[in-house]
């Protein structure tokens, strides 16, 4: 399956402002690219691209005063398979986890693990550890939190979601990530493309999506407390401790969003070939 | 100058518990070691030592049920010079910072940078950027927050410190770190040894100390909002985004502290030589 | 001046639900009523009306399952004078305040006075006490907080407003009330009608308005950190410690708002007479 | 049974400071007084005594600069009966509650009812309403929260207690009160004397105690999430929405506590008669 991925994001900057953008397909998907994954900046601006400590490809630049457009259109090959499900995936005891995984058990800005220890064990301590326990966390968050774009706010933490019970994508994942960590299951926040591939389209404008990953058995697995069903066509952009680490753009100063559009769709076989030819 | 450093820490674990300990001298001070820096565990327990993503030396192990003693005694050479002061150190514009420094501008569990943007600029926006602004932050926190061991709590964030105005070591640094980040100055939390070297001894029992570092000009500089004066004999153990990343010990389960003692003192020349001979 | 005041509010209740409504003109304005101030409930529901401990007229009833409409249309005489301004109004020392005023110095749900003591004196301690200091609080809140309906949420407290710097009507007043109390100035939250009387109409749909009152000299005075200019045509409905005490409706169960419309407008002399005739 | 009640509290005031003291036996116990209930102020200070809107007897005064001693010693007759237990006490539907009770369903500073609605019903929704449900709340708080004087802090709210799971007397009651209100059970905070009457004495110094009251059937009933067993010898001093309303002393400025001692003990029959004779 070939997915067409892209975005058109426009900010107005009242003054020159440093920006870090995580607007690339994740390095782990490089082999799947069927077209260049180029962040286009208009006007042209000098930029640097680097890999951060979480393994994400980042682009940084000094946005000039005025309007700046960030856009991209690329093609990515995808297996077309839904998120893997493995009910037998075991929880790894903390002392057997790889070193580099440990940091995903810790507190972060939006994931106050220290405030959830008792709550998490009260809610999920009786569920068998491993996949079933993570799924129970997802089911619970999915059932208890109501989605609504009007509930978004940048300061909202897992504890806020737990008490307010409303939120957007990122809020669902922050609460699930925090509960998992409090249960000693490594969990990290993920962002990327997720189109309505082979699920009924939703009427809301397309957006980047957040999900989360947990470490079970010997690898990371995708979970999604918002949709809570295996999906086709997730294309990872970045992972981190929480949304602070992997904001699509982080501006060190005022940035007024003026336009925002994301595309993530399956390309029909013919068009896909055509496009591949084009970009080859 | 030779410093004798050591600790004796005893926990009771009601059940086998995974522990990560950051109880080593920081790798950046390896060349200064004049005796092995060995974490002694009693009873003996298998352990692994590794360097985390922040560059800290960590030891992890599975603590058995019952009492566990962590102890150490080592000798470290120190310049005997006070923390460097450089009023000319310039603030580095965000777009010119090294990539690996950027993460120290971001939010973390105890440093809600997102909630301090306006507050920080209202308080310090008129102070010249660079060293003077960081010093102003330190002066302010030092003047406004009252120290007291009874004010410690593990969930206390920078915003709590800002409103409650009381705290321990770590609370002073969390508030200062957060204000610096909100001012676009990279800042990180530091822990280590800090004896009463050439300052009047304080009556309280010796403890590990927290301070913080900011990135100015081309390097990290030590600041200390708690003591707010250049000190002699800081020996760094670990740096991280905040106290969550660099807790002396992180236990993934219940751990009851039963005994805690830290030593950090200047060794007189004779004894120092003697000790060096001993350990050689 | 005659004001036409009214509302049409419709809720859907999934189950029978107890409701308290503060949808009456405040008893202090009874003499100004030029038409009955009758809360119409459709379907008809038994109700009780009483005065609460804050002096507000309340109506309570058991809403039946299904749709419930609360509506009203009345006429109120108003002086047509703007909010009084008295720069000479003195602050009353706490020990000289009337007993019944003291509770307006205390903490309440959305006004965490205990967390603002230092902040308030740092910001306003240098301003002369009395009217000038309250005005300085209003000016500050008005300048620092950005209005937007999308920023409303029911759990938002003064501290949230102080850090997020965005909000609706009630948020502006909660922050101002809290700062005043922290400065030992009695302050209470007020709700009522406030049309665009002799100010340029704003494009947003009309709503009830929140403002606040402070006790200076020998009486309560209206202030409004949202609009921050003397206004004509405020008609008080209720006062309390904060929005918790004087919600337009408090439902003890789920209540889905389906329709909301408020009218508060000046009636031209002719129409006014006509209306009076009608309603007489 | 005759109880000897008294206190000796000493503050240092760096400047003249208005103080409100709730240091009287509650008016509902006036008939039980066997000696005058006189608040002695040293040095002598003019004071006023009044009843606040919650029905508590309050004394207010302007504390002069320097040391101020508040003391009292009185005798109160008590039934000697333990707190009444009535498992048949029914929950009153909100729409049938007396008007003046409704405010005890609302939010207050330390009782964020709005953040507990879902949590409370998830935890206790399956318990039969009425006495059993309140007892279940008490049992839960008593079992889940660990007592410790070192956990006291003035800004701690019910949500903090719910996540931190440690606290003092008042913290237990705040959490229980909040859960009850979220379940639509009127609940209020109570303070008073509670000696170790016919229970084994605890080694800690005697203190005033906090408990809470809920409205069931047709009256208020005492519950105590801290001790969670019926006790003999509670002598009520004040009730309010939470600790903010009924602090033993509220100082409008700095007040340094220098000495604190409370007595609440059963007087033996002989001594009791003697004392009665004395005071008669």
XYZ file of N, CA, C and O in Angstrom, chain C residues 16-152:
548
model
N -34.223 12.374 35.793
C -34.685 13.447 36.681
C -33.512 13.973 37.514
O -32.735 13.177 38.044
N -33.390 15.283 37.596
C -32.195 15.882 38.165
C -32.552 17.120 38.968
O -33.279 17.991 38.482
N -32.014 17.203 40.181
C -32.222 18.399 40.991
C -31.421 19.557 40.406
O -30.271 19.381 40.013
N -32.050 20.720 40.357
C -31.411 21.903 39.786
C -31.638 23.093 40.713
O -32.725 23.257 41.273
N -30.597 23.896 40.897
C -30.736 25.196 41.552
C -30.439 26.254 40.506
O -29.392 26.206 39.857
N -31.347 27.185 40.311
C -31.153 28.241 39.321
C -31.060 29.595 40.006
O -31.870 29.910 40.875
N -30.048 30.379 39.650
C -29.944 31.765 40.112
C -30.233 32.654 38.913
O -29.350 33.279 38.354
N -31.500 32.668 38.545
C -31.900 33.333 37.309
C -32.892 34.457 37.579
O -33.776 34.736 36.773
N -32.721 35.087 38.738
C -33.586 36.198 39.091
C -32.757 37.463 39.254
O -31.565 37.392 39.585
N -33.415 38.565 39.048
C -32.797 39.835 39.402
C -32.561 39.818 40.914
O -33.361 39.274 41.679
N -31.450 40.351 41.342
C -31.073 40.330 42.755
C -32.088 41.106 43.590
O -32.589 42.146 43.151
N -32.379 40.614 44.797
C -33.358 41.305 45.648
C -33.065 42.796 45.830
O -33.987 43.594 45.987
N -31.812 43.184 45.759
C -31.475 44.605 45.929
C -32.026 45.458 44.795
O -32.060 46.679 44.900
N -32.450 44.819 43.715
C -33.003 45.568 42.578
C -34.516 45.399 42.457
O -35.120 45.813 41.453
N -35.136 44.805 43.449
C -36.582 44.550 43.362
C -37.386 45.811 43.056
O -38.343 45.784 42.270
N -36.968 46.916 43.684
C -37.731 48.155 43.502
C -37.671 48.667 42.073
O -38.464 49.520 41.670
N -36.701 48.173 41.335
C -36.528 48.631 39.951
C -37.310 47.815 38.940
O -37.344 48.163 37.754
N -37.911 46.743 39.375
C -38.629 45.888 38.423
C -39.853 46.615 37.886
O -40.636 47.200 38.640
N -40.016 46.578 36.575
C -41.180 47.205 35.938
C -42.056 46.145 35.284
O -43.008 46.448 34.564
N -41.720 44.930 35.529
C -42.516 43.799 35.050
C -42.155 42.637 35.955
O -41.091 42.650 36.587
N -43.001 41.631 36.044
C -42.674 40.503 36.914
C -41.393 39.829 36.430
O -41.118 39.766 35.226
N -40.621 39.352 37.381
C -39.376 38.644 37.076
C -39.648 37.158 37.325
O -39.297 36.606 38.367
N -40.306 36.556 36.335
C -40.808 35.197 36.529
C -40.010 34.194 35.704
O -39.925 34.322 34.477
N -39.468 33.259 36.375
C -38.796 32.167 35.685
C -39.849 31.182 35.196
O -40.563 30.574 36.000
N -39.956 31.078 33.868
C -40.926 30.162 33.272
C -40.248 28.822 33.007
O -39.190 28.780 32.388
N -40.864 27.757 33.495
C -40.326 26.423 33.251
C -41.284 25.653 32.348
O -42.478 25.588 32.626
N -40.755 25.090 31.268
C -41.572 24.290 30.354
C -40.911 22.946 30.134
O -39.791 22.921 29.627
N -41.497 21.822 30.427
C -42.838 21.705 31.002
C -42.889 22.294 32.409
O -41.865 22.552 33.015
N -44.116 22.487 32.873
C -44.310 23.026 34.221
C -43.752 22.057 35.253
O -43.956 20.858 35.162
N -43.051 22.616 36.201
C -42.400 21.799 37.219
C -42.586 22.509 38.551
O -42.485 23.734 38.610
N -42.867 21.747 39.586
C -42.962 22.356 40.912
C -41.613 22.960 41.280
O -40.565 22.369 41.014
N -41.638 24.124 41.874
C -40.374 24.778 42.222
C -40.538 25.506 43.541
O -41.657 25.822 43.961
N -39.409 25.751 44.186
C -39.385 26.573 45.399
C -38.433 27.721 45.164
O -37.383 27.533 44.547
N -38.760 28.859 45.713
C -37.855 29.998 45.620
C -37.465 30.407 47.030
O -38.292 30.408 47.935
N -36.202 30.700 47.199
C -35.702 31.057 48.532
C -34.499 31.970 48.381
O -33.963 32.133 47.282
N -34.094 32.567 49.495
C -32.906 33.425 49.509
C -31.776 32.645 50.158
O -31.930 32.129 51.264
N -30.642 32.552 49.491
C -29.532 31.794 50.072
C -28.737 32.653 51.062
O -29.083 33.824 51.290
N -27.696 32.080 51.652
C -26.972 32.805 52.708
C -26.215 34.019 52.169
O -25.800 34.877 52.938
N -26.026 34.083 50.859
C -25.358 35.252 50.280
C -26.349 36.356 49.929
O -25.957 37.426 49.479
N -27.661 36.055 50.089
C -28.665 37.065 49.792
C -29.234 36.969 48.389
O -29.947 37.870 47.943
N -28.936 35.873 47.685
C -29.414 35.721 46.314
C -30.762 35.008 46.279
O -31.026 34.130 47.099
N -31.571 35.373 45.309
C -32.839 34.674 45.115
C -32.585 33.442 44.246
O -32.066 33.559 43.133
N -32.952 32.289 44.783
C -32.695 31.021 44.098
C -34.012 30.305 43.848
O -34.946 30.412 44.642
N -34.054 29.560 42.755
C -35.189 28.684 42.489
C -34.663 27.269 42.324
O -33.680 27.053 41.628
N -35.304 26.335 43.003
C -34.872 24.946 42.879
C -36.045 24.080 42.457
O -37.204 24.367 42.771
N -35.721 23.032 41.748
C -36.778 22.145 41.263
C -36.147 20.828 40.859
O -34.918 20.714 40.760
N -36.992 19.843 40.639
C -36.532 18.572 40.131
C -36.859 18.532 38.641
O -38.028 18.412 38.260
N -35.828 18.687 37.832
C -36.055 18.661 36.388
C -36.455 17.258 35.975
O -35.794 16.294 36.353
N -37.531 17.129 35.205
C -37.925 15.794 34.743
C -36.980 15.341 33.631
O -36.260 16.141 33.042
N -36.996 14.075 33.357
C -36.232 13.573 32.223
C -36.713 14.243 30.947
O -37.896 14.513 30.792
N -35.797 14.558 30.063
C -36.165 15.152 28.786
C -35.739 16.598 28.693
O -34.863 17.054 29.433
N -36.367 17.322 27.781
C -36.001 18.706 27.528
C -36.694 19.628 28.522
O -37.867 19.467 28.823
N -35.929 20.596 29.041
C -36.511 21.596 29.928
C -36.093 22.972 29.436
O -34.922 23.214 29.141
N -37.092 23.860 29.365
C -36.820 25.227 28.927
C -37.006 26.170 30.101
O -38.030 26.104 30.787
N -36.007 26.990 30.326
C -36.098 28.036 31.342
C -36.096 29.362 30.602
O -35.148 29.652 29.855
N -37.125 30.156 30.797
C -37.143 31.421 30.069
C -37.758 32.512 30.918
O -38.382 32.261 31.952
N -37.536 33.725 30.462
C -37.982 34.877 31.213
C -37.870 36.092 30.311
O -37.055 36.137 29.396
N -38.716 37.078 30.575
C -38.558 38.379 29.941
C -39.129 39.396 30.903
O -40.288 39.312 31.296
N -38.304 40.331 31.298
C -38.788 41.308 32.260
C -38.250 42.685 31.885
O -37.517 42.854 30.908
N -38.671 43.683 32.638
C -38.236 45.057 32.399
C -37.711 45.616 33.718
O -38.341 45.437 34.760
N -36.593 46.273 33.642
C -35.982 46.823 34.851
C -35.607 48.270 34.622
O -35.063 48.615 33.562
N -35.937 49.077 35.585
C -35.522 50.477 35.520
C -34.073 50.574 35.966
O -33.652 49.923 36.930
N -33.317 51.388 35.240
C -31.919 51.576 35.603
C -31.606 53.059 35.577
O -32.173 53.815 34.784
N -30.711 53.460 36.439
C -30.371 54.879 36.534
C -29.778 55.407 35.230
O -29.808 56.603 34.967
N -29.227 54.505 34.445
C -28.561 54.954 33.229
C -27.188 55.549 33.515
O -26.534 56.071 32.625
N -26.784 55.470 34.761
C -25.466 55.998 35.132
C -24.433 54.881 35.045
O -24.739 53.716 35.287
N -23.246 55.286 34.727
C -22.171 54.306 34.665
C -21.791 53.867 36.076
O -22.134 54.519 37.071
N -21.070 52.757 36.163
C -20.572 52.265 37.453
C -19.898 53.426 38.197
O -19.067 54.129 37.623
N -20.223 53.619 39.443
C -19.607 54.726 40.177
C -18.103 54.535 40.320
O -17.627 53.415 40.465
N -17.402 55.637 40.251
C -15.955 55.646 40.410
C -15.631 56.582 41.551
O -16.089 57.724 41.572
N -14.882 56.105 42.513
C -14.549 56.939 43.660
C -13.099 56.725 44.072
O -12.809 55.936 44.975
N -12.207 57.413 43.425
C -10.781 57.207 43.695
C -10.412 57.486 45.144
O -9.326 57.094 45.582
N -11.315 58.122 45.890
C -11.005 58.411 47.297
C -11.468 57.315 48.252
O -11.255 57.421 49.459
N -12.128 56.310 47.717
C -12.634 55.255 48.606
C -11.452 54.552 49.273
O -10.561 54.036 48.596
N -11.483 54.544 50.585
C -10.356 54.029 51.350
C -10.475 52.516 51.570
O -11.572 51.978 51.656
N -9.347 51.873 51.722
C -9.333 50.486 52.176
C -9.687 50.475 53.653
O -9.225 51.318 54.423
N -10.510 49.550 54.052
C -10.884 49.424 55.461
C -9.943 48.404 56.109
O -9.830 47.277 55.613
N -9.266 48.798 57.192
C -8.420 47.801 57.872
C -9.262 46.592 58.271
O -10.429 46.746 58.661
N -8.679 45.430 58.179
C -9.446 44.198 58.404
C -10.158 44.225 59.747
O -11.315 43.790 59.854
N -9.510 44.752 60.769
C -10.136 44.689 62.090
C -11.301 45.665 62.214
O -12.019 45.647 63.206
N -11.487 46.509 61.210
C -12.629 47.421 61.248
C -13.737 47.011 60.278
O -14.764 47.684 60.184
N -13.540 45.948 59.570
C -14.575 45.498 58.634
C -15.790 44.962 59.386
O -15.650 44.360 60.450
N -16.979 45.157 58.837
C -18.147 44.496 59.422
C -17.937 42.977 59.421
O -17.307 42.435 58.506
N -18.487 42.303 60.422
C -18.270 40.849 60.546
C -18.632 40.101 59.275
O -17.932 39.198 58.845
N -19.771 40.475 58.722
C -20.309 39.668 57.625
C -19.498 39.835 56.339
O -19.737 39.133 55.358
N -18.561 40.758 56.370
C -17.723 40.982 55.184
C -16.498 40.066 55.199
O -15.890 39.797 54.167
N -16.122 39.619 56.383
C -14.847 38.902 56.519
C -14.730 37.683 55.618
O -13.649 37.370 55.115
N -15.850 36.998 55.388
C -15.746 35.757 54.607
C -15.289 36.026 53.186
O -14.832 35.096 52.504
N -15.377 37.251 52.748
C -14.924 37.577 51.385
C -13.424 37.858 51.320
O -12.906 38.338 50.312
N -12.740 37.569 52.413
C -11.274 37.605 52.415
C -10.701 36.187 52.320
O -9.492 36.026 52.176
N -11.568 35.209 52.426
C -11.115 33.834 52.571
C -10.947 33.147 51.216
O -11.408 33.629 50.176
N -10.300 32.018 51.270
C -10.165 31.134 50.125
C -11.517 30.640 49.629
O -12.436 30.459 50.417
N -11.599 30.361 48.343
C -12.730 29.594 47.842
C -12.235 28.743 46.673
O -11.065 28.801 46.310
N -13.108 27.939 46.108
C -12.676 26.931 45.129
C -11.790 27.498 44.034
O -10.757 26.926 43.700
N -12.246 28.585 43.423
C -11.522 29.110 42.269
C -10.607 30.278 42.647
O -9.986 30.878 41.785
N -10.551 30.572 43.915
C -9.757 31.706 44.398
C -8.828 31.218 45.507
O -9.160 31.292 46.694
N -7.656 30.721 45.113
C -6.713 30.160 46.070
C -5.883 31.293 46.683
O -4.714 31.485 46.337
N -6.494 32.014 47.581
C -5.842 33.177 48.187
C -4.519 32.765 48.832
O -3.518 33.493 48.757
N -4.514 31.580 49.436
C -3.310 31.110 50.129
C -2.102 30.979 49.213
O -0.972 30.996 49.677
N -2.332 30.840 47.931
C -1.211 30.682 47.000
C -0.791 32.018 46.384
O 0.135 32.057 45.570
N -1.476 33.085 46.714
C -1.216 34.362 46.055
C -0.673 35.447 46.980
O -0.480 36.569 46.547
N -0.471 35.125 48.243
C -0.087 36.178 49.176
C 1.177 36.907 48.722
O 1.192 38.138 48.590
N 2.214 36.150 48.451
C 3.463 36.801 48.048
C 3.317 37.469 46.689
O 3.744 38.608 46.496
N 2.714 36.754 45.769
C 2.570 37.286 44.410
C 1.833 38.622 44.434
O 2.244 39.594 43.798
N 0.746 38.696 45.187
C -0.072 39.910 45.197
C 0.699 41.097 45.762
O 0.643 42.210 45.219
N 1.427 40.857 46.839
C 2.154 41.988 47.418
C 3.343 42.389 46.550
O 3.691 43.568 46.471
N 3.954 41.428 45.883
C 5.039 41.778 44.965
C 4.535 42.644 43.816
O 5.192 43.585 43.389
N 3.358 42.323 43.337
C 2.846 43.057 42.182
C 2.223 44.391 42.563
O 2.333 45.372 41.827
N 1.534 44.442 43.721
C 0.708 45.609 44.019
C 1.016 46.256 45.363
O 0.342 47.202 45.764
N 2.008 45.736 46.059
C 2.306 46.271 47.387
C 2.740 47.730 47.359
O 2.569 48.452 48.344
N 3.264 48.161 46.224
C 3.756 49.538 46.149
C 2.681 50.524 45.723
O 2.887 51.733 45.751
N 1.522 50.021 45.330
C 0.424 50.897 44.913
C -0.323 51.362 46.168
O -0.563 50.559 47.073
N -0.703 52.637 46.245
C -1.426 53.107 47.441
C -2.668 52.257 47.683
O -3.393 51.935 46.737
N -2.922 51.898 48.938
C -4.096 51.069 49.236
C -5.397 51.815 48.923
O -5.405 53.027 48.760
N -6.473 51.053 48.851
C -7.768 51.645 48.536
C -8.074 51.511 47.051
O -7.606 50.581 46.391
N -8.882 52.454 46.575
C -9.355 52.381 45.192
C -8.219 52.184 44.184
O -8.329 51.358 43.263
N -7.145 52.911 44.347
C -6.057 52.852 43.372
C -5.488 51.446 43.260
O -5.142 50.978 42.175
N -5.402 50.758 44.393
C -4.827 49.422 44.377
C -5.767 48.443 43.663
O -5.317 47.598 42.887
N -7.049 48.569 43.932
C -8.007 47.697 43.232
C -7.963 47.989 41.731
O -7.969 47.071 40.900
N -7.907 49.260 41.389
C -7.849 49.605 39.971
C -6.581 49.051 39.328
O -6.595 48.599 38.179
N -5.495 49.070 40.086
C -4.236 48.512 39.560
C -4.375 47.010 39.309
O -3.860 46.488 38.322
N -5.068 46.333 40.207
C -5.321 44.897 40.001
C -6.114 44.690 38.711
O -5.779 43.853 37.868
N -7.175 45.483 38.554
C -8.007 45.378 37.350
C -7.201 45.665 36.090
O -7.316 44.948 35.092
N -6.437 46.717 36.141
C -5.637 47.081 34.965
C -4.692 45.941 34.594
O -4.530 45.597 33.424
N -4.083 45.369 35.597
C -3.103 44.307 35.358
C -3.774 43.090 34.740
O -3.318 42.564 33.718
N -4.852 42.648 35.364
C -5.540 41.449 34.853
C -6.048 41.716 33.438
O -5.896 40.883 32.528
N -6.630 42.893 33.252
C -7.160 43.239 31.938
C -6.064 43.223 30.875
O -6.276 42.765 29.745
N -4.901 43.714 31.237
C -3.802 43.809 30.264
C -3.149 42.454 30.006
O -2.674 42.188 28.903
N -3.124 41.603 30.998
C -2.314 40.391 30.903
C -3.086 39.174 30.398
O -2.477 38.204 29.957
N -4.391 39.195 30.557
C -5.186 38.020 30.194
C -5.898 38.292 28.874
O -6.458 39.364 28.667
N -5.859 37.321 27.993
C -6.502 37.437 26.684
C -7.848 36.713 26.723
O -7.931 35.584 27.188
N -8.879 37.400 26.233
C -10.218 36.826 26.245
C -10.431 35.866 25.085
O -9.978 36.120 23.969
N -11.145 34.792 25.337
C -11.532 33.893 24.243
C -12.484 32.834 24.759
O -12.203 32.184 25.767
N -13.617 32.651 24.083
C -14.600 31.674 24.553
C -14.025 30.267 24.581
O -14.422 29.430 25.390
N -13.067 29.996 23.694
C -12.502 28.645 23.629
C -11.661 28.326 24.854
O -11.235 27.192 25.036
N -11.407 29.326 25.703
C -10.559 29.080 26.869
C -11.368 28.738 28.116
O -10.816 28.603 29.202
N -12.680 28.638 27.974
C -13.528 28.353 29.141
C -13.361 26.904 29.582
O -13.264 25.996 28.754
